[in-house]
Short mmCIF file of C-alpha atoms in Angstrom, two decimals:
data_model
loop_
_atom_site.label_atom_id
_atom_site.label_comp_id
_atom_site.label_asym_id
_atom_site.label_seq_id
_atom_site.Cartn_x
_atom_site.Cartn_y
_atom_site.Cartn_z
CA MET A 1 31.80 125.06 145.09
CA SER A 2 34.78 124.39 147.29
CA ASP A 3 37.82 126.63 147.36
CA VAL A 4 40.96 124.80 146.27
CA TYR A 5 44.29 124.80 148.11
CA ILE A 6 47.81 123.60 147.41
CA ALA A 7 48.70 121.25 150.27
CA GLY A 8 52.02 120.11 148.84
CA ILE A 9 54.20 121.19 145.94
CA ASP A 10 57.80 120.58 144.91
CA MET A 11 60.19 120.24 141.97
CA ILE A 12 63.42 118.41 141.34
CA LYS A 13 66.56 120.38 140.50
CA PHE A 14 66.38 121.13 136.79
CA GLY A 15 69.32 119.84 134.78
CA LYS A 16 70.30 116.99 132.48
CA TYR A 17 69.49 113.41 133.49
CA PRO A 18 70.56 111.15 130.62
CA ASP A 19 70.33 108.00 132.77
CA LYS A 20 66.71 108.59 133.78
CA THR A 21 63.36 108.69 131.96
CA PRO A 22 60.69 111.39 132.17
CA ALA A 23 58.60 108.99 134.26
CA ASP A 24 61.50 108.52 136.69
CA LEU A 25 61.79 112.29 137.10
CA GLY A 26 58.04 112.68 137.48
CA GLY A 27 57.95 109.97 140.14
CA GLU A 28 60.61 111.79 142.15
CA ALA A 29 58.63 115.03 142.02
CA VAL A 30 55.42 113.26 143.07
CA LEU A 31 57.04 111.72 146.14
CA MET A 32 58.48 115.12 147.09
CA ALA A 33 55.07 116.82 146.77
CA LEU A 34 53.37 114.07 148.78
CA ASP A 35 55.96 114.47 151.53
CA ASP A 36 55.37 118.23 151.50
CA ALA A 37 51.63 117.64 151.94
CA GLY A 38 52.04 114.94 154.59
CA LEU A 39 50.06 112.49 152.44
CA THR A 40 50.68 109.24 150.56
CA ILE A 41 49.74 108.08 147.09
CA HIS A 42 46.81 106.21 148.66
CA ASP A 43 45.23 109.57 149.57
CA VAL A 44 45.21 110.73 145.92
CA GLN A 45 41.86 110.29 144.18
CA ALA A 46 42.82 111.38 140.64
CA VAL A 47 45.96 112.21 138.66
CA TYR A 48 46.54 114.84 135.95
CA ALA A 49 49.90 114.46 134.20
CA SER A 50 51.54 116.69 131.62
CA ASN A 51 54.24 115.97 129.05
CA LEU A 52 54.84 117.21 125.52
CA MET A 53 57.71 115.29 123.94
CA MET A 54 56.14 111.88 124.73
CA ALA A 55 52.49 112.90 124.64
CA ASN A 56 51.38 109.51 123.30
CA ALA A 57 53.17 107.51 126.00
CA ALA A 58 50.56 107.52 128.82
CA MET A 59 53.03 109.40 131.00
CA GLY A 60 50.71 109.60 133.99
CA GLN A 61 50.35 105.83 134.12
CA GLN A 62 54.13 105.44 133.77
CA ILE A 63 54.65 107.76 136.73
CA MET A 64 52.13 105.81 138.82
CA GLN A 65 54.14 102.65 138.11
CA ARG A 66 57.04 104.34 139.91
CA VAL A 67 55.12 105.61 142.94
CA GLY A 68 52.30 103.11 143.38
CA LYS A 69 49.45 102.03 141.11
CA THR A 70 46.16 102.54 142.94
CA GLY A 71 43.60 102.31 140.12
CA VAL A 72 42.55 105.98 140.29
CA PRO A 73 41.62 107.93 137.14
CA VAL A 74 44.68 109.22 135.28
CA THR A 75 44.35 111.98 132.68
CA ASN A 76 47.28 112.87 130.41
CA VAL A 77 47.51 116.48 129.25
CA THR A 78 49.46 118.16 126.47
CA ASN A 79 49.03 121.84 125.71
CA ALA A 80 52.40 123.06 124.42
CA CYS A 81 54.31 125.11 127.02
CA ALA A 82 51.09 125.51 129.01
CA SER A 83 50.84 121.73 129.57
CA GLY A 84 51.82 121.70 133.24
CA ALA A 85 49.57 124.62 134.13
CA THR A 86 46.71 122.97 132.22
CA ALA A 87 47.12 119.73 134.20
CA PHE A 88 47.08 121.79 137.41
CA ARG A 89 43.96 123.62 136.22
CA ASP A 90 42.20 120.36 135.35
CA GLY A 91 42.82 119.17 138.90
CA TRP A 92 41.51 122.48 140.23
CA ILE A 93 38.35 122.11 138.13
CA ALA A 94 37.77 118.55 139.39
CA ILE A 95 37.88 119.68 143.02
CA LYS A 96 35.74 122.73 142.25
CA ALA A 97 33.17 120.37 140.71
CA GLY A 98 33.05 118.35 143.91
CA LEU A 99 34.40 115.15 142.36
CA TYR A 100 37.45 114.80 144.62
CA ASP A 101 39.07 116.11 147.79
CA VAL A 102 42.68 115.26 146.84
CA VAL A 103 44.22 115.29 143.36
CA LEU A 104 47.75 115.14 142.00
CA ALA A 105 49.06 117.32 139.17
CA VAL A 106 52.48 116.40 137.81
CA GLY A 107 54.55 117.59 134.87
CA THR A 108 57.73 116.07 133.50
CA GLU A 109 59.95 116.51 130.46
CA GLN A 110 63.31 115.79 128.91
CA VAL A 111 64.01 118.43 126.29
CA PRO A 112 66.57 117.65 123.57
CA LYS A 113 69.34 119.99 122.52
CA GLY A 114 68.88 122.43 119.66
CA LEU A 115 66.26 124.86 118.38
CA LEU A 116 62.60 124.10 118.97
CA GLY A 117 59.77 124.96 116.61
CA GLY A 118 59.39 125.23 112.87
CA PRO A 119 57.20 123.16 110.53
CA SER A 120 56.79 119.47 111.29
CA LYS A 121 56.95 118.57 107.59
CA PRO A 122 58.70 120.32 104.69
CA GLY A 123 56.45 122.75 102.90
CA THR A 124 53.84 123.00 105.68
CA LEU A 125 54.80 126.44 107.01
CA ASN A 126 52.20 129.08 106.24
CA THR A 127 54.31 131.95 104.91
CA GLU A 128 51.65 134.63 105.20
CA GLY A 129 53.11 137.42 107.35
CA VAL A 130 56.29 135.51 108.17
CA PHE A 131 59.56 137.41 108.47
CA GLY A 132 61.98 134.52 108.78
CA SER A 133 62.20 131.16 110.53
CA GLY A 134 59.50 129.32 112.46
CA THR A 135 61.95 128.29 115.18
CA MET A 136 61.13 129.71 118.60
CA PRO A 137 64.14 132.06 118.90
CA ALA A 138 63.25 133.61 115.55
CA VAL A 139 59.57 133.91 116.45
CA PHE A 140 60.30 135.76 119.69
CA ALA A 141 63.04 137.82 118.07
CA GLU A 142 60.46 139.05 115.55
CA ALA A 143 57.96 139.73 118.34
CA GLY A 144 60.62 141.81 120.08
CA MET A 145 61.45 143.72 116.91
CA ALA A 146 57.77 144.49 116.40
CA HIS A 147 57.78 146.01 119.90
CA THR A 148 60.94 147.96 119.07
CA ALA A 149 59.40 149.28 115.86
CA LYS A 150 56.33 150.50 117.72
CA TYR A 151 57.80 151.73 121.01
CA GLY A 152 61.56 152.07 120.56
CA THR A 153 62.52 149.29 122.96
CA THR A 154 66.29 148.78 122.80
CA PHE A 155 68.63 145.80 122.53
CA GLU A 156 70.06 146.82 125.91
CA GLN A 157 66.64 146.78 127.59
CA PHE A 158 65.97 143.25 126.33
CA ALA A 159 69.43 142.21 127.54
CA LYS A 160 68.77 143.63 131.02
CA VAL A 161 66.00 141.02 131.46
CA ALA A 162 68.60 138.27 131.14
CA VAL A 163 70.98 140.05 133.53
CA LYS A 164 68.20 140.28 136.13
CA ASN A 165 66.98 136.71 135.83
CA HIS A 166 70.44 135.17 135.77
CA HIS A 167 71.22 137.13 138.94
CA HIS A 168 68.05 135.81 140.60
CA SER A 169 69.08 132.24 139.71
CA THR A 170 72.23 132.48 141.83
CA MET A 171 69.91 132.31 144.86
CA ASN A 172 67.94 129.29 143.58
CA PRO A 173 69.62 125.94 144.27
CA LYS A 174 67.13 124.15 141.99
CA ALA A 175 67.92 126.28 138.92
CA MET A 176 69.92 124.61 136.13
CA LEU A 177 72.12 127.68 135.69
CA GLN A 178 73.29 129.67 138.70
CA ASN A 179 75.68 132.18 137.15
CA GLU A 180 75.88 135.97 137.04
CA THR A 181 75.88 137.34 133.48
CA PRO A 182 76.86 141.03 133.33
CA LEU A 183 75.23 143.19 130.67
CA GLU A 184 78.32 143.16 128.46
CA ALA A 185 78.44 139.35 128.57
CA VAL A 186 74.76 139.04 127.64
CA MET A 187 74.99 141.50 124.75
CA GLY A 188 78.27 140.00 123.57
CA SER A 189 77.26 136.34 123.63
CA GLU A 190 76.53 134.40 120.45
CA MET A 191 73.75 135.99 118.38
CA ILE A 192 70.92 133.53 117.79
CA ALA A 193 68.27 135.74 116.20
CA TYR A 194 68.55 139.51 116.65
CA PRO A 195 68.00 140.89 119.24
CA LEU A 196 68.30 137.56 121.07
CA THR A 197 71.76 136.37 122.04
CA LYS A 198 72.44 132.96 123.55
CA PHE A 199 72.18 134.27 127.12
CA MET A 200 68.74 135.71 126.31
CA CYS A 201 67.27 132.29 125.39
CA SER A 202 65.78 129.81 127.85
CA VAL A 203 67.62 126.62 128.69
CA ASN A 204 66.60 123.26 127.23
CA THR A 205 66.61 121.05 130.29
CA ASP A 206 65.13 118.00 131.99
CA GLY A 207 62.87 118.43 134.98
CA ALA A 208 59.69 117.58 136.84
CA ALA A 209 57.35 119.27 139.30
CA ALA A 210 54.23 118.13 141.13
CA ALA A 211 51.44 119.58 143.25
CA ILE A 212 48.85 118.12 145.62
CA LEU A 213 45.56 120.01 145.41
CA VAL A 214 42.90 119.64 148.09
CA SER A 215 39.39 120.85 148.84
CA GLU A 216 38.75 123.32 151.66
CA LYS A 217 37.35 120.47 153.75
CA LYS A 218 40.56 118.49 153.35
CA ALA A 219 42.71 121.57 153.89
CA ARG A 220 41.09 122.24 157.26
CA GLU A 221 41.51 118.60 158.19
CA LEU A 222 45.24 118.76 157.39
CA GLY A 223 45.72 122.19 158.97
CA MET A 224 45.79 125.56 157.24
CA GLY A 225 49.27 126.64 158.37
CA ARG A 226 51.14 126.08 155.06
CA MET A 227 48.17 125.99 152.71
CA VAL A 228 48.19 128.16 149.59
CA LYS A 229 44.83 129.13 148.14
CA VAL A 230 44.21 129.06 144.40
CA ARG A 231 42.45 132.39 144.06
CA ALA A 232 42.00 132.20 140.27
CA SER A 233 42.66 129.89 137.33
CA ALA A 234 42.23 130.97 133.70
CA LEU A 235 43.03 129.50 130.30
CA ALA A 236 42.73 131.17 126.89
CA SER A 237 43.60 130.45 123.27
CA ASP A 238 44.31 133.00 120.57
CA PRO A 239 41.33 134.81 119.02
CA TYR A 240 41.07 135.44 115.30
CA GLU A 241 42.95 138.57 114.31
CA PRO A 242 44.28 139.84 110.97
CA ARG A 243 47.81 138.54 110.47
CA HIS A 244 50.47 140.84 111.91
CA PRO A 245 54.29 140.93 111.65
CA SER A 246 54.79 138.22 114.31
CA LEU A 247 54.51 134.63 113.15
CA PHE A 248 52.44 133.75 116.22
CA ASP A 249 50.65 136.10 118.60
CA PRO A 250 52.18 136.05 122.11
CA ASN A 251 50.03 138.94 123.30
CA SER A 252 46.27 138.47 122.86
CA PRO A 253 45.94 135.07 124.61
CA THR A 254 47.77 136.41 127.66
CA ARG A 255 45.59 139.51 127.77
CA LEU A 256 42.44 137.40 127.54
CA ALA A 257 43.53 134.97 130.25
CA VAL A 258 44.76 137.60 132.70
CA LYS A 259 41.53 139.61 132.35
CA THR A 260 39.59 136.51 133.36
CA ALA A 261 42.00 135.77 136.22
CA TYR A 262 41.87 139.29 137.64
CA GLU A 263 38.07 139.25 137.51
CA MET A 264 37.88 135.82 139.16
CA ALA A 265 40.30 136.82 141.92
CA GLY A 266 38.72 140.24 142.44
CA LEU A 267 42.21 141.73 142.15
CA GLY A 268 44.36 143.76 139.80
CA PRO A 269 48.06 144.07 139.03
CA ASP A 270 48.54 146.56 141.88
CA ASP A 271 47.58 143.82 144.35
CA LEU A 272 50.35 141.43 143.29
CA ASP A 273 53.51 140.88 145.33
CA LEU A 274 55.43 138.77 142.82
CA ILE A 275 55.08 137.18 139.38
CA GLU A 276 56.53 134.15 137.63
CA LEU A 277 55.98 134.69 133.92
CA HIS A 278 56.95 132.89 130.73
CA ASP A 279 60.36 134.34 129.89
CA CYS A 280 61.18 131.72 127.27
CA PHE A 281 63.19 134.55 125.68
CA ALA A 282 64.16 137.94 127.07
CA THR A 283 61.90 139.71 124.57
CA ALA A 284 58.92 137.75 125.90
CA GLU A 285 59.29 139.11 129.43
CA ILE A 286 59.17 142.68 128.12
CA LEU A 287 56.01 141.94 126.13
CA HIS A 288 54.31 140.28 129.08
CA TYR A 289 54.87 143.23 131.43
CA GLU A 290 52.36 145.02 129.23
CA ASN A 291 50.16 141.98 128.53
CA LEU A 292 49.69 141.38 132.26
CA GLY A 293 48.82 145.02 132.86
CA LEU A 294 51.90 145.86 134.91
CA CYS A 295 52.33 149.06 132.88
CA ALA A 296 50.82 150.83 129.90
CA ASP A 297 51.72 149.68 126.40
CA GLY A 298 55.16 150.95 125.46
CA GLU A 299 56.37 151.38 129.06
CA ALA A 300 57.89 147.94 129.68
CA GLY A 301 61.40 149.16 128.93
CA ARG A 302 61.09 151.69 131.73
CA LEU A 303 60.22 148.93 134.23
CA ILE A 304 63.40 147.03 133.48
CA ASP A 305 65.53 150.21 133.43
CA GLU A 306 64.22 151.33 136.83
CA GLY A 307 64.59 147.92 138.52
CA VAL A 308 60.88 147.66 139.26
CA THR A 309 60.83 143.93 138.44
CA ALA A 310 64.08 142.95 140.19
CA LEU A 311 64.20 141.35 143.63
CA GLY A 312 63.82 144.28 146.02
CA GLY A 313 61.84 146.26 143.44
CA LYS A 314 58.18 147.19 143.62
CA LEU A 315 57.01 144.03 141.81
CA PRO A 316 59.65 141.29 141.50
CA VAL A 317 59.34 139.10 138.39
CA ASN A 318 60.96 135.69 137.93
CA VAL A 319 62.91 135.61 141.18
CA SER A 320 63.40 131.88 140.52
CA GLY A 321 65.70 132.85 137.66
CA GLY A 322 62.88 132.27 135.22
CA LEU A 323 63.02 129.97 132.24
CA LEU A 324 66.19 131.77 131.15
CA SER A 325 68.17 130.32 134.08
CA LYS A 326 66.03 127.84 135.98
CA GLY A 327 65.32 126.03 132.70
CA HIS A 328 62.28 125.13 130.63
CA PRO A 329 61.33 121.43 130.78
CA ILE A 330 58.11 122.08 128.90
CA GLY A 331 55.67 119.72 130.64
CA ALA A 332 56.94 120.73 134.08
CA THR A 333 57.30 124.49 133.67
CA GLY A 334 53.76 125.52 134.60
CA ILE A 335 53.83 123.66 137.92
CA ALA A 336 57.40 124.78 138.65
CA ASN A 337 56.26 128.40 138.35
CA LEU A 338 53.54 127.70 140.91
CA TYR A 339 56.09 126.05 143.20
CA GLU A 340 58.12 129.26 143.20
CA LEU A 341 55.09 131.33 144.18
CA ALA A 342 54.17 128.88 146.94
CA LEU A 343 57.67 129.10 148.44
CA HIS A 344 57.34 132.88 148.80
CA LEU A 345 53.76 132.81 150.09
CA ARG A 346 54.89 130.31 152.74
CA GLY A 347 57.96 132.39 153.56
CA GLU A 348 60.30 129.55 152.59
CA ALA A 349 62.25 131.01 149.64
CA GLY A 350 65.48 131.66 151.50
CA ALA A 351 67.85 134.30 150.12
CA ARG A 352 65.46 135.28 147.34
CA GLN A 353 62.39 135.64 149.59
CA VAL A 354 60.01 138.44 148.61
CA GLU A 355 59.25 139.89 152.01
CA GLY A 356 55.61 139.98 153.06
CA ALA A 357 54.39 138.19 149.93
CA ARG A 358 50.70 137.34 150.08
CA ILE A 359 49.54 137.31 146.43
CA GLY A 360 51.40 135.86 143.45
CA LEU A 361 50.61 135.36 139.77
CA ALA A 362 51.96 132.58 137.54
CA HIS A 363 51.83 132.81 133.73
CA VAL A 364 52.73 130.41 130.93
CA LEU A 365 52.34 130.75 127.18
CA GLY A 366 52.31 127.79 124.82
CA PHE A 367 52.37 128.46 121.11
CA GLY A 368 49.55 126.95 119.23
CA THR A 369 48.35 129.03 121.17
CA SER A 370 47.40 128.65 124.85
CA THR A 371 47.94 130.86 127.91
CA ALA A 372 47.35 129.81 131.52
CA ILE A 373 47.20 132.20 134.46
CA HIS A 374 46.95 131.29 138.13
CA VAL A 375 46.67 133.62 141.10
CA LEU A 376 47.77 132.19 144.44
CA GLU A 377 47.18 133.60 147.92
CA LYS A 378 48.70 132.89 151.30
CA ALA A 379 46.01 131.08 153.27
#
């Protein structure tokens, strides 16, 4: 089986685009990724497109109408917040299988204002084990409180995640928010669901990102200078477990997927130079330090207190600003995380560059539940 490389990858600046459609945004990202790879749409042999809010709208075909319809196979993917990473993985699988030498993965979304989550119809929420609302802030607030109950994690430690990621975003021109938020401002902002204040919740935004994946044969033909190797790709859903205090389980799927990814890559957490993980809420980042094996269970608070995961620390996490600042256009998020890793592995991240970065890990979690993990390596 061929190794798979990222030849081109890019994202638009995340923000609000009321005068454009998700397909318009996706088309922009595709053209940017093609330019980055030095290819055209005529070189692409298959397309994998992700979108959640308009999952029944043949989004991939709509995007191809913007950039050039060539008759290639188009597969539309929806997998909650893991949609973009799943589209990327499907393209990776297709090249691994020997079907294609060049594929396009693209994710796009326009996320409305307001709280996401909760039952789709009145009376359909399973109340077994539920401590409150099914909206996403409440779900991750409860997950954080479960961690606090077990390990003593504090409100201040959760808030420090937001301080860190908002600081990182000031160095990312493509982030929706680029503002410093001191600890007092984070802790004092509007309470959404304790311990999550407004500044500890990810931003509903519009955005798109795209990647051009190629076989090793094609990579060598194009030149290996800026290639990024996909060292591992893993996807997991939640296993059966007795119901626990969290409404959904944000932990087990991530632990399953990262175990597979580490084994596939022949690496462990000590080999990583940077991570982009799914900080949809500040509590989630704390949980995922432990889920990804960055520390023992119960020690995540220490990592944030000691600055281990800040830019300049031993293992920087979410130097893009994360979902908290960069934004979370659901269908695009998974590919945008990979874009951030690729920038650092190529040495092109500017002021936020992680020096000497060679190995990066990208993580997304979609409730339902699905977790995708990718490990990238400088070629």
